[in-house]
Coordinates of C-alpha atoms in Angstrom, one line a residue:
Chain K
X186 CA 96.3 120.7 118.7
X187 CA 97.5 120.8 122.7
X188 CA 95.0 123.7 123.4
X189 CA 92.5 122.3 122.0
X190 CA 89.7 121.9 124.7
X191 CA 87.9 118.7 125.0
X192 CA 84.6 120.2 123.8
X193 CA 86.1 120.7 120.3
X194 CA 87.9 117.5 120.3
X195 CA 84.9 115.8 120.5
X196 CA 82.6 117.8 118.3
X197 CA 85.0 117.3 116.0
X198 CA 85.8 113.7 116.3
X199 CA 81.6 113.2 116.3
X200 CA 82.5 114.6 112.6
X201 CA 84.6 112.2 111.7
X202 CA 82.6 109.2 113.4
X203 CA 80.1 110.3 111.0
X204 CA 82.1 110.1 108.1
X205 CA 83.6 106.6 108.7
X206 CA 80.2 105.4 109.3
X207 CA 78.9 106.2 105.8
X208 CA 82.0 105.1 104.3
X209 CA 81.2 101.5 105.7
X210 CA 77.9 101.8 105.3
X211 CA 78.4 102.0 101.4
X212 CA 80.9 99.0 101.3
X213 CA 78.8 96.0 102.1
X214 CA 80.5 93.9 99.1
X215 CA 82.5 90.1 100.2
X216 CA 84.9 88.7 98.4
X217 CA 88.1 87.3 97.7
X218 CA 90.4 89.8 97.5
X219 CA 94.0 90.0 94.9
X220 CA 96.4 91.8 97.3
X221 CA 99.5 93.5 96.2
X222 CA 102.6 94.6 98.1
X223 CA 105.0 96.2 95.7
X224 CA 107.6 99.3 96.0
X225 CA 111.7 99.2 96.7
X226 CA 110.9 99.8 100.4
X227 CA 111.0 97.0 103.2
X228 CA 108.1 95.4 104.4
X229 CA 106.2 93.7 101.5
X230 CA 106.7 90.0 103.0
X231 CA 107.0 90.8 105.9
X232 CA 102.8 92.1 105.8
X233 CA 102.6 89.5 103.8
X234 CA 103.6 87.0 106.9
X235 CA 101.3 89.2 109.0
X236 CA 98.1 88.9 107.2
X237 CA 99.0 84.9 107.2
X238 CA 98.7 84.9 111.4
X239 CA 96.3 87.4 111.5
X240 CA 93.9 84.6 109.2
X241 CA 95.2 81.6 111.1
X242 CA 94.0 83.6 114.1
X243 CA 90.5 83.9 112.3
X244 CA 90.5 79.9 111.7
X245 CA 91.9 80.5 108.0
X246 CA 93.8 78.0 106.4
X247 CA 96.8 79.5 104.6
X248 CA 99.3 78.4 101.3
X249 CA 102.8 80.1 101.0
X250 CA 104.9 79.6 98.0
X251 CA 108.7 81.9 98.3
X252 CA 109.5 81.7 95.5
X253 CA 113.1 83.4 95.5
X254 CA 114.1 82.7 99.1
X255 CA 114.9 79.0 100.0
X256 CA 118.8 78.6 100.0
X257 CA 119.1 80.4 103.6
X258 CA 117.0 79.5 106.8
X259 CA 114.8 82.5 107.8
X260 CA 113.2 83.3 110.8
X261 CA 109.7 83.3 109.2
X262 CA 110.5 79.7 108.0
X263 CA 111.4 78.2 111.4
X264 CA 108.6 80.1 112.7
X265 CA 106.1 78.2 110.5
X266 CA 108.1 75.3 110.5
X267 CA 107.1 75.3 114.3
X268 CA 103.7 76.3 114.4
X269 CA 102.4 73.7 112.0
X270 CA 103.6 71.2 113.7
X271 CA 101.6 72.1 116.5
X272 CA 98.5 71.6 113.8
X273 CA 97.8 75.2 113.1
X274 CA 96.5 74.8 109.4
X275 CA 99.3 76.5 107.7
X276 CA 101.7 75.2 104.7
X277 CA 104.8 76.7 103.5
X278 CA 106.3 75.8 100.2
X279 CA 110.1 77.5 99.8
X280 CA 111.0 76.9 96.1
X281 CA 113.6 79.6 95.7
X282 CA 117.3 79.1 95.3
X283 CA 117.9 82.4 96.4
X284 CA 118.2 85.5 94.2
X285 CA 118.5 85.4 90.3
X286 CA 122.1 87.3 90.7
X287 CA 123.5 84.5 92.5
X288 CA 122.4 81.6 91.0
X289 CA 123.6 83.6 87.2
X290 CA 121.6 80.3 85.1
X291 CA 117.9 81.9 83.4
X292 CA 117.0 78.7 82.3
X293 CA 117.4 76.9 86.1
X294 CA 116.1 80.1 87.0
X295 CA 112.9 79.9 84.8
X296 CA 112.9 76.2 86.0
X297 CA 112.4 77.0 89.5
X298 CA 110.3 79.8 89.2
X299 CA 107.7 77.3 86.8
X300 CA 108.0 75.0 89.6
X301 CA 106.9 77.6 92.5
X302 CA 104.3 78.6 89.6
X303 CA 103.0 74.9 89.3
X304 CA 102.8 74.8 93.2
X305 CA 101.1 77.9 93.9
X306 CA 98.1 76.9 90.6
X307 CA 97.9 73.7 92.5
X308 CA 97.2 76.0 96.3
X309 CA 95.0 78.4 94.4
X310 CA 92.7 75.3 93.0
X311 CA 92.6 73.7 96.6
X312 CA 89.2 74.5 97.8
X313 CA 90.2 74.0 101.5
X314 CA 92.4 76.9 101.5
X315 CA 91.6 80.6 102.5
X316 CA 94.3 82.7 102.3
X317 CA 97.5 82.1 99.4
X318 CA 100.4 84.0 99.9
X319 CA 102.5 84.2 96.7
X320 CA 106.1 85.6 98.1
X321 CA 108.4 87.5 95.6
X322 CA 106.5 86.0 92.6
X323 CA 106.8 89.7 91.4
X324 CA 110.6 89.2 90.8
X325 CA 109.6 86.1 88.8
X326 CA 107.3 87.8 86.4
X327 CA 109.4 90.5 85.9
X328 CA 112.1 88.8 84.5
X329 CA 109.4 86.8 82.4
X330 CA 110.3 83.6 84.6
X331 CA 106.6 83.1 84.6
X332 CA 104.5 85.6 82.5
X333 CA 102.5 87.9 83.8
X334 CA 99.7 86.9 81.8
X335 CA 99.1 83.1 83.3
X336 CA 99.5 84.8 86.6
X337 CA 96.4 87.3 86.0
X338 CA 94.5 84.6 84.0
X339 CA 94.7 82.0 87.0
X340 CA 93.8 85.1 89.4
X341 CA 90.7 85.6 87.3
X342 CA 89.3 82.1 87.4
X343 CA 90.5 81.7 91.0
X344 CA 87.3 80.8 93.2
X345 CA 86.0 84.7 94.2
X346 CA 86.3 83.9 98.4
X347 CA 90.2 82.8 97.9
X348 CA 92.6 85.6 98.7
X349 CA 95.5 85.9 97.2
X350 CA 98.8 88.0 98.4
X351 CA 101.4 88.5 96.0
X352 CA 104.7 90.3 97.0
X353 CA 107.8 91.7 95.5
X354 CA 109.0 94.8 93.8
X355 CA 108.0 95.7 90.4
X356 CA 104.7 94.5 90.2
X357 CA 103.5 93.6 86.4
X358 CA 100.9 96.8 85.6
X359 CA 98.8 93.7 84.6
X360 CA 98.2 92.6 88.1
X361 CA 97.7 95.9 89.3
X362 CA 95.2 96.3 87.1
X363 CA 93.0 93.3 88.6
X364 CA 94.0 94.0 92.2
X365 CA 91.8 94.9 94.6
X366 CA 94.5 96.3 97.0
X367 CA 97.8 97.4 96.3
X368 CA 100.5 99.2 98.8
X369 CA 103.7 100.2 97.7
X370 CA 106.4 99.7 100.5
X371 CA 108.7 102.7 99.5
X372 CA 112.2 103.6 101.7
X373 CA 112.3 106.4 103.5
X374 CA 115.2 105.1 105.2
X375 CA 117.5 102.1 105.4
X376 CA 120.1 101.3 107.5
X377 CA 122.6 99.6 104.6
X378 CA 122.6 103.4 103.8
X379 CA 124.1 103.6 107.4
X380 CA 127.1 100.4 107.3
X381 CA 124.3 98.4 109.1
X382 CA 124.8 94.9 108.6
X383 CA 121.3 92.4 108.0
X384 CA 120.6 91.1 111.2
X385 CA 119.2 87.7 112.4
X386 CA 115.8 88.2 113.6
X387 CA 115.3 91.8 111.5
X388 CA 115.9 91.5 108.1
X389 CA 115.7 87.3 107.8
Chain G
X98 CA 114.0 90.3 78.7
X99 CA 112.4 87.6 76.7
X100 CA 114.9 87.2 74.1
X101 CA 118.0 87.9 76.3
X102 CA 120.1 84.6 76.1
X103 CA 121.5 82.8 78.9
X104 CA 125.0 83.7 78.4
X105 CA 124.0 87.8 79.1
X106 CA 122.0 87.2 81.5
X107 CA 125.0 85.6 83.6
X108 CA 126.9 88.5 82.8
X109 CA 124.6 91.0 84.2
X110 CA 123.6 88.9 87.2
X111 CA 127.7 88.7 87.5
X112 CA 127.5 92.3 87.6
X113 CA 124.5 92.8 89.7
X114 CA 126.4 90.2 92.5
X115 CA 129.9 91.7 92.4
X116 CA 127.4 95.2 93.6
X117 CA 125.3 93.4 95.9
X118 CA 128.6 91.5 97.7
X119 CA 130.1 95.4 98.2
X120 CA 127.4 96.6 99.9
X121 CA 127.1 93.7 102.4
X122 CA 131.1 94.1 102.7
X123 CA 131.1 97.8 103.8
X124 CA 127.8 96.9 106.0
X125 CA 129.5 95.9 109.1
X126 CA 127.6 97.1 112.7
X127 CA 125.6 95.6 114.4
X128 CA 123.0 97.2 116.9
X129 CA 119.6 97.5 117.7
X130 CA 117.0 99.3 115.2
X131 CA 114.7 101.5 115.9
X132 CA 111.9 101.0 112.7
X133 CA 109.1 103.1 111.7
X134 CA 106.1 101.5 109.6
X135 CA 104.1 105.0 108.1
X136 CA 101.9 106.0 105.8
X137 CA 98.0 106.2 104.3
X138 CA 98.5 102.9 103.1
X139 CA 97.9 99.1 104.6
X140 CA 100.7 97.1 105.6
X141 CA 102.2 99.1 108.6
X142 CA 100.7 97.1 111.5
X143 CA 100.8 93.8 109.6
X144 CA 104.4 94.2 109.2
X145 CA 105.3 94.5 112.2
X146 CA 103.2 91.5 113.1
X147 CA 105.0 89.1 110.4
X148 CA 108.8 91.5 111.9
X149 CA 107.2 89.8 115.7
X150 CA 106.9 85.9 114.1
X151 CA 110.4 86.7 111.9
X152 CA 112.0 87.5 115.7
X153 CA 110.2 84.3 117.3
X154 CA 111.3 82.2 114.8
X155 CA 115.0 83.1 115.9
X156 CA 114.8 82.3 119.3
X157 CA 114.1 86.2 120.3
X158 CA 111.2 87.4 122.7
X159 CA 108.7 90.2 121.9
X160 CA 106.4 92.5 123.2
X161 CA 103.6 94.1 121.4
X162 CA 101.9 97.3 123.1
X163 CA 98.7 98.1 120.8
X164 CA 98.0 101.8 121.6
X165 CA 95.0 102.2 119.7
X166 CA 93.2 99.0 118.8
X167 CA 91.7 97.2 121.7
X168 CA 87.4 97.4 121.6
X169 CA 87.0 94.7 118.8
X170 CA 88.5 91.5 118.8
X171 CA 91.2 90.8 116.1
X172 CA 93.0 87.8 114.0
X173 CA 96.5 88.8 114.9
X174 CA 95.2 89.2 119.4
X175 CA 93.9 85.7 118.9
X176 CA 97.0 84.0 116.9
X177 CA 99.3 85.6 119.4
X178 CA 97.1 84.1 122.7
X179 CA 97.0 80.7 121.1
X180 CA 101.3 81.1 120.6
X181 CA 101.9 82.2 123.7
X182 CA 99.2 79.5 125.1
X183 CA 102.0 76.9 123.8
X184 CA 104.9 78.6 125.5
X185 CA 106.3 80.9 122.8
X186 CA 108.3 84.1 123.9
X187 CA 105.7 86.7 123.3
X188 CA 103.7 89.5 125.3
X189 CA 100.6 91.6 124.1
X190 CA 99.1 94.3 125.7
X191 CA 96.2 95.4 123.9
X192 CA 95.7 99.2 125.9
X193 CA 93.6 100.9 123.2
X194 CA 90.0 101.7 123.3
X195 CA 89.5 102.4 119.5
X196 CA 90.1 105.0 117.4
X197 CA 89.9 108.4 118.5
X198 CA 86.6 109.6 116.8
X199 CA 84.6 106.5 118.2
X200 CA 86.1 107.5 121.8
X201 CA 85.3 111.4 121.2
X202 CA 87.0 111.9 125.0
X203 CA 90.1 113.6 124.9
X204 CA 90.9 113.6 128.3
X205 CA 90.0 110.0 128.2
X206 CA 91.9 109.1 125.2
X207 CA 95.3 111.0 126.8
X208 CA 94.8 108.6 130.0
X209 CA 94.5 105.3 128.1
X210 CA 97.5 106.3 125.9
X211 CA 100.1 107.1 128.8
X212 CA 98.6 104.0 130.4
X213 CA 100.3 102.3 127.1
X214 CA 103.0 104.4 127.0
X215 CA 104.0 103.2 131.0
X216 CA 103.7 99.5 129.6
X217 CA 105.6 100.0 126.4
X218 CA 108.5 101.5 128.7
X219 CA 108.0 99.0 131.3
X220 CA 108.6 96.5 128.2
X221 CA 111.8 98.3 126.8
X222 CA 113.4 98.5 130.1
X223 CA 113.3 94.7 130.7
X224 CA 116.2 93.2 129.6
X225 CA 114.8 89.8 128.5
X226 CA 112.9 91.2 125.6
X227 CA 114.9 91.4 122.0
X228 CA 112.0 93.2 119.9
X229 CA 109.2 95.5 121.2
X230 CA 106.1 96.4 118.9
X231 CA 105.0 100.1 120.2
X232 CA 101.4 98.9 117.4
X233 CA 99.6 103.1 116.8
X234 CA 101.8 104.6 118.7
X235 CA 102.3 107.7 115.7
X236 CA 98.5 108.0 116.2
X237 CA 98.7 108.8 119.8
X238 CA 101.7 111.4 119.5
X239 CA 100.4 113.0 116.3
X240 CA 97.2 113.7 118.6
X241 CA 99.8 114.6 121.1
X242 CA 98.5 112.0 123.5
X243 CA 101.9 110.8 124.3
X244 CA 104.4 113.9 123.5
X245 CA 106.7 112.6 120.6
X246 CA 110.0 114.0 123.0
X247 CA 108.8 111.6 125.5
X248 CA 109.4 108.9 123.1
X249 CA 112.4 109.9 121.4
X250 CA 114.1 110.4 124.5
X251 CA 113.1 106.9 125.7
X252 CA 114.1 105.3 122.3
X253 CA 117.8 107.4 122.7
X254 CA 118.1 106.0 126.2
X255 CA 116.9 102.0 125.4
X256 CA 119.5 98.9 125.2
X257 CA 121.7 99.0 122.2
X258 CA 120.7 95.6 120.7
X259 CA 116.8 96.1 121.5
X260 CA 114.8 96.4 118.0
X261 CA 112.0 98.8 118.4
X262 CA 108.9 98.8 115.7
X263 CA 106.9 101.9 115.8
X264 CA 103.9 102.1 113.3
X265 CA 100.7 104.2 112.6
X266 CA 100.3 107.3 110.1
X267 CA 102.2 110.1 110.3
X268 CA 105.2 109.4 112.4
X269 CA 106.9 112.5 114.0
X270 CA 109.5 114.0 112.2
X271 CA 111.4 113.9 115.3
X272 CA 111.0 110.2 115.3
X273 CA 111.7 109.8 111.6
X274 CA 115.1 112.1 112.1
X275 CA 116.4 109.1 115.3
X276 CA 115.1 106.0 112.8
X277 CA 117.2 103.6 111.4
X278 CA 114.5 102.1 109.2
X279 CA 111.9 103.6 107.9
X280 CA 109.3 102.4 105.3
X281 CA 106.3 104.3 104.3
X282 CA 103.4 102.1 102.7
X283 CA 101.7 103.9 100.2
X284 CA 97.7 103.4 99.1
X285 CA 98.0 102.6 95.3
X286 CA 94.0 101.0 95.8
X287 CA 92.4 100.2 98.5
X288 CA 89.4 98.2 98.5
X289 CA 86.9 100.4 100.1
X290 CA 86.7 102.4 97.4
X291 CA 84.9 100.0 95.4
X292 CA 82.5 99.0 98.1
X293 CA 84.2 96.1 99.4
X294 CA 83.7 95.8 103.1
X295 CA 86.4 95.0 105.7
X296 CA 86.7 91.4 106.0
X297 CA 87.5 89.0 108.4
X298 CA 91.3 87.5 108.6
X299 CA 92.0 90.5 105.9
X300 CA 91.4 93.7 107.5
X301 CA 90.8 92.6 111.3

């Protein structure tokens, strides 16, 4: 690659020019798009939080239902605690009460996680908003806190410009199935591996 | 799942807790990370945008170099000049002129991306800054652009408590080998494939 001259460089790059041009010439198709961020690795929230400023900074309006996280302040919460007041056009709904290990009671569990559920139908049906972000409802599915079935039966009848992000691990095959874009977030590396703590600002 | 009763279910989340609270025990240092976002799949950029709003949100400042991005106007450049407008601790350079096969200048392209390079170590070395965003910067040393020493060594030599995010395809091993984090995003479906074009406050 470093002797490459710049005459082959761009011939070649004229190449692939060419290509991406026909691939976006044959997808001409709008709509509302079922995201999924799934996978053991880090980052599926986090995106998730990314595609929510990259949409506010199209003029979007966007709904956020956690629904595991809630019992510790994050950084992501204060952040949108702060820019909405400022009149951005965001909501955040944190109905968690934290992770299903610590609170040890399925039935507050499935409570909670029907509450978030409730919450997020009521987001989805909202015609004013553009862009729902459904964080860790994976977790919720998977232990049948809310089925996966209502989930991809209120996907399907959602209005078809609505998009819809859901996160967490262990995404039901289900909703992969109707998704329209799924990454899996898978480790490579982690630094708990290494004795490195969770750190403010990094991992909440 | 569905039938489990409550009673084992508390057991096992017990279980799971009593793991979870060892792990976090023996997880004790604290230090700046140096995080790599790879892979073909989406997710790597955005989540180091929602990592930058996570940081703000705790009272830290960032910078964001984009190395490759730049020609077209984006969501996530016009949510971060509206923040910033209103006094939030953030800086982006935007020092990309597009991709590399819409350039098709070699020489050209290794100019703009040491111009980046010279910000993104301007940024590291000022101590006022708590996370830096180096956005494409695997796409400029896979291309060998920027040499992936270069940046190694710089990341070896920054601040101990200064949290680097490095994204774009195919990181250097020599990067992955000096990473703390590293999370690889993985295309399960993608969109395109079925015709869908990329859409505002989604893909840009």
């Amino acid at each position: 690659m470093t002797d490459e001259t710049n005459e082959e460089h761009r011939k070649r790059m004229v190449r692939i020019n060419e290509i991406k041009d026909r691939q976006l010439a044959s997808a001409t198709k709008e709509k509302g798009l079922v995201i999924v961020h799934t996978g053991a690795g880090k980052g599926k929230s986090t995106a998730a939080f990314g595609m929510a400023i990259r949409a506010l900074g199209q003029g979007m309006k966007v709904g956020i239902v956690q629904f595991i996280k809630g019992a510790i302040p994050t950084g992501e919460a204060e952040f949108i605690k702060q820019i909405s007041a400022t009149g951005m056009p965001i909501e955040m709904h944190t109905m968690g009460e934290g992770f299903t290990w610590k609170t040890q009671d399925r039935e507050r569990d499935i409570a909670t996680a029907m509450k978030g559920w409730d919450q997020a139908v009521q987001l989805m049906r909202d015609p004013s908003f553009d862009l729902i972000v459904l964080d860790e409802l994976n977790i919720a599915t998977k232990y049948d806190y809310v089925p996966a079935s209502v989930v991809v039966d209120e996907l399907l009848a959602k209005r078809p410009m609505l998009h819809v992000v859901v996160t967490g691990r262990n995404a039901s095959p289900e909703l992969i199935e109707i998704a329209d874009l799924v990454s899996e977030m898978k480790v490579i590396k982690h630094p708990y591996a290494h004795g490195i703590q969770p750190q403010r600002g990094v991992e909440f």
